[in-house]
Amino acid sequence: MSTCGGKNLLILLMTALLSFGFASGATHVVAKSETFYSISRKYGVPVSNLMAYNKVSDPRTLKLGQKIKIPSKSSAVKVTPLRARKVTPKAMRIIIDPGHGGKDRGALWGGVAEADLNLRVARKVEAILKARGYGVTMTRRSDVFLSLSKRAEIANRYRNVVFVSIHFNAAKYTSVRGAETFYTGEKGRYLASAIQRELIRKLKVKNRGVRFSRFAVLRQTVCPAVLVECGFISNSYERARCKTPGYQDLTAKAIVSGIERYDRAF
Ligand SMILES: [Zn+2]
């Protein structure tokens, strides 16, 4: 669904490949009436490249007898369009809620604070969602404390939203592991199932299933709301995985895939 269906946003990702310094170029001594332009033509090197290579900003400063370094052609500046991707703005907004923060560190195991992990994964989720055209509201974007009712209140400011709270788990028995997702409401159950399925598929972790919950942050939220427990940091194996950026990326991708699956269904 989209409020402005045909109005596509064209994002051109351009990259400038600068490879100065690798060339074993020659030296040219400036003769009478020569300019940067004539020298660049003589050696078949773009004038901008020639100037940059010699750290010259004004081509008129060239003097008779001046030594000019000539870059090899391989060091030419290339501006390559990497990809042109169409992104359709989505109608649904996603409230991303990194659990805990500030004085509330969440679970603490083996030097890992849940609050930090939650924020890292949440920021990755935010970036991917925005790239896919979703509006995203973060309940927190830094290490600050927020009450549960404040988080719900932020979500309740919007229409056509879903609320996704991101957490990592801990248990007294350190052998306990796996991912689980909590929900309230029928739509919340669908969203939780979609996210849970993607987590299991992408992370290959133990499936602890989806569960109905009366967690305050879910109960006080009007929109479909879920709370994702991405893994147990009380389990040494999962803690080691959860700490790596690669695993955090994969977790974020799984959460986004689940949200997209939900969005397509409603
Ligand atoms: Zn938590």
PDB file of C-alpha atoms and ligand atoms in Angstrom, residues 99-100 104-107 114-115 118 165-170 227-229, ligand 1:
ATOM      1  CA  GLY A  99      14.829  -2.134  25.060  1.00  0.00           C
ATOM      2  CA  HIS A 100      16.351  -0.668  28.262  1.00  0.00           C
ATOM      3  CA  ASP A 104      18.693   0.359  32.964  1.00  0.00           C
ATOM      4  CA  ARG A 105      21.305  -1.931  31.392  1.00  0.00           C
ATOM      5  CA  GLY A 106      18.895  -4.853  30.923  1.00  0.00           C
ATOM      6  CA  ALA A 107      20.531  -8.268  31.217  1.00  0.00           C
ATOM      7  CA  GLU A 114      21.677  -6.040  26.767  1.00  0.00           C
ATOM      8  CA  ALA A 115      20.859  -2.311  26.415  1.00  0.00           C
ATOM      9  CA  ASN A 118      19.450  -3.868  21.622  1.00  0.00           C
ATOM     10  CA  SER A 165      10.618  -3.754  20.741  1.00  0.00           C
ATOM     11  CA  ILE A 166      14.086  -5.311  20.460  1.00  0.00           C
ATOM     12  CA  HIS A 167      15.636  -7.262  23.340  1.00  0.00           C
ATOM     13  CA  PHE A 168      18.123  -9.976  24.189  1.00  0.00           C
ATOM     14  CA  ASN A 169      17.265 -12.598  26.754  1.00  0.00           C
ATOM     15  CA  ALA A 170      18.859 -14.046  29.886  1.00  0.00           C
ATOM     16  CA  LEU A 227       8.722  -7.771  21.591  1.00  0.00           C
ATOM     17  CA  VAL A 228      11.552  -9.744  20.012  1.00  0.00           C
ATOM     18  CA  GLU A 229      14.013 -11.646  22.208  1.00  0.00           C
TER      19      GLU A 229
HETATM   20 ZN    ZN B   1      15.220  -6.859  27.807  1.00  0.00          ZN
END
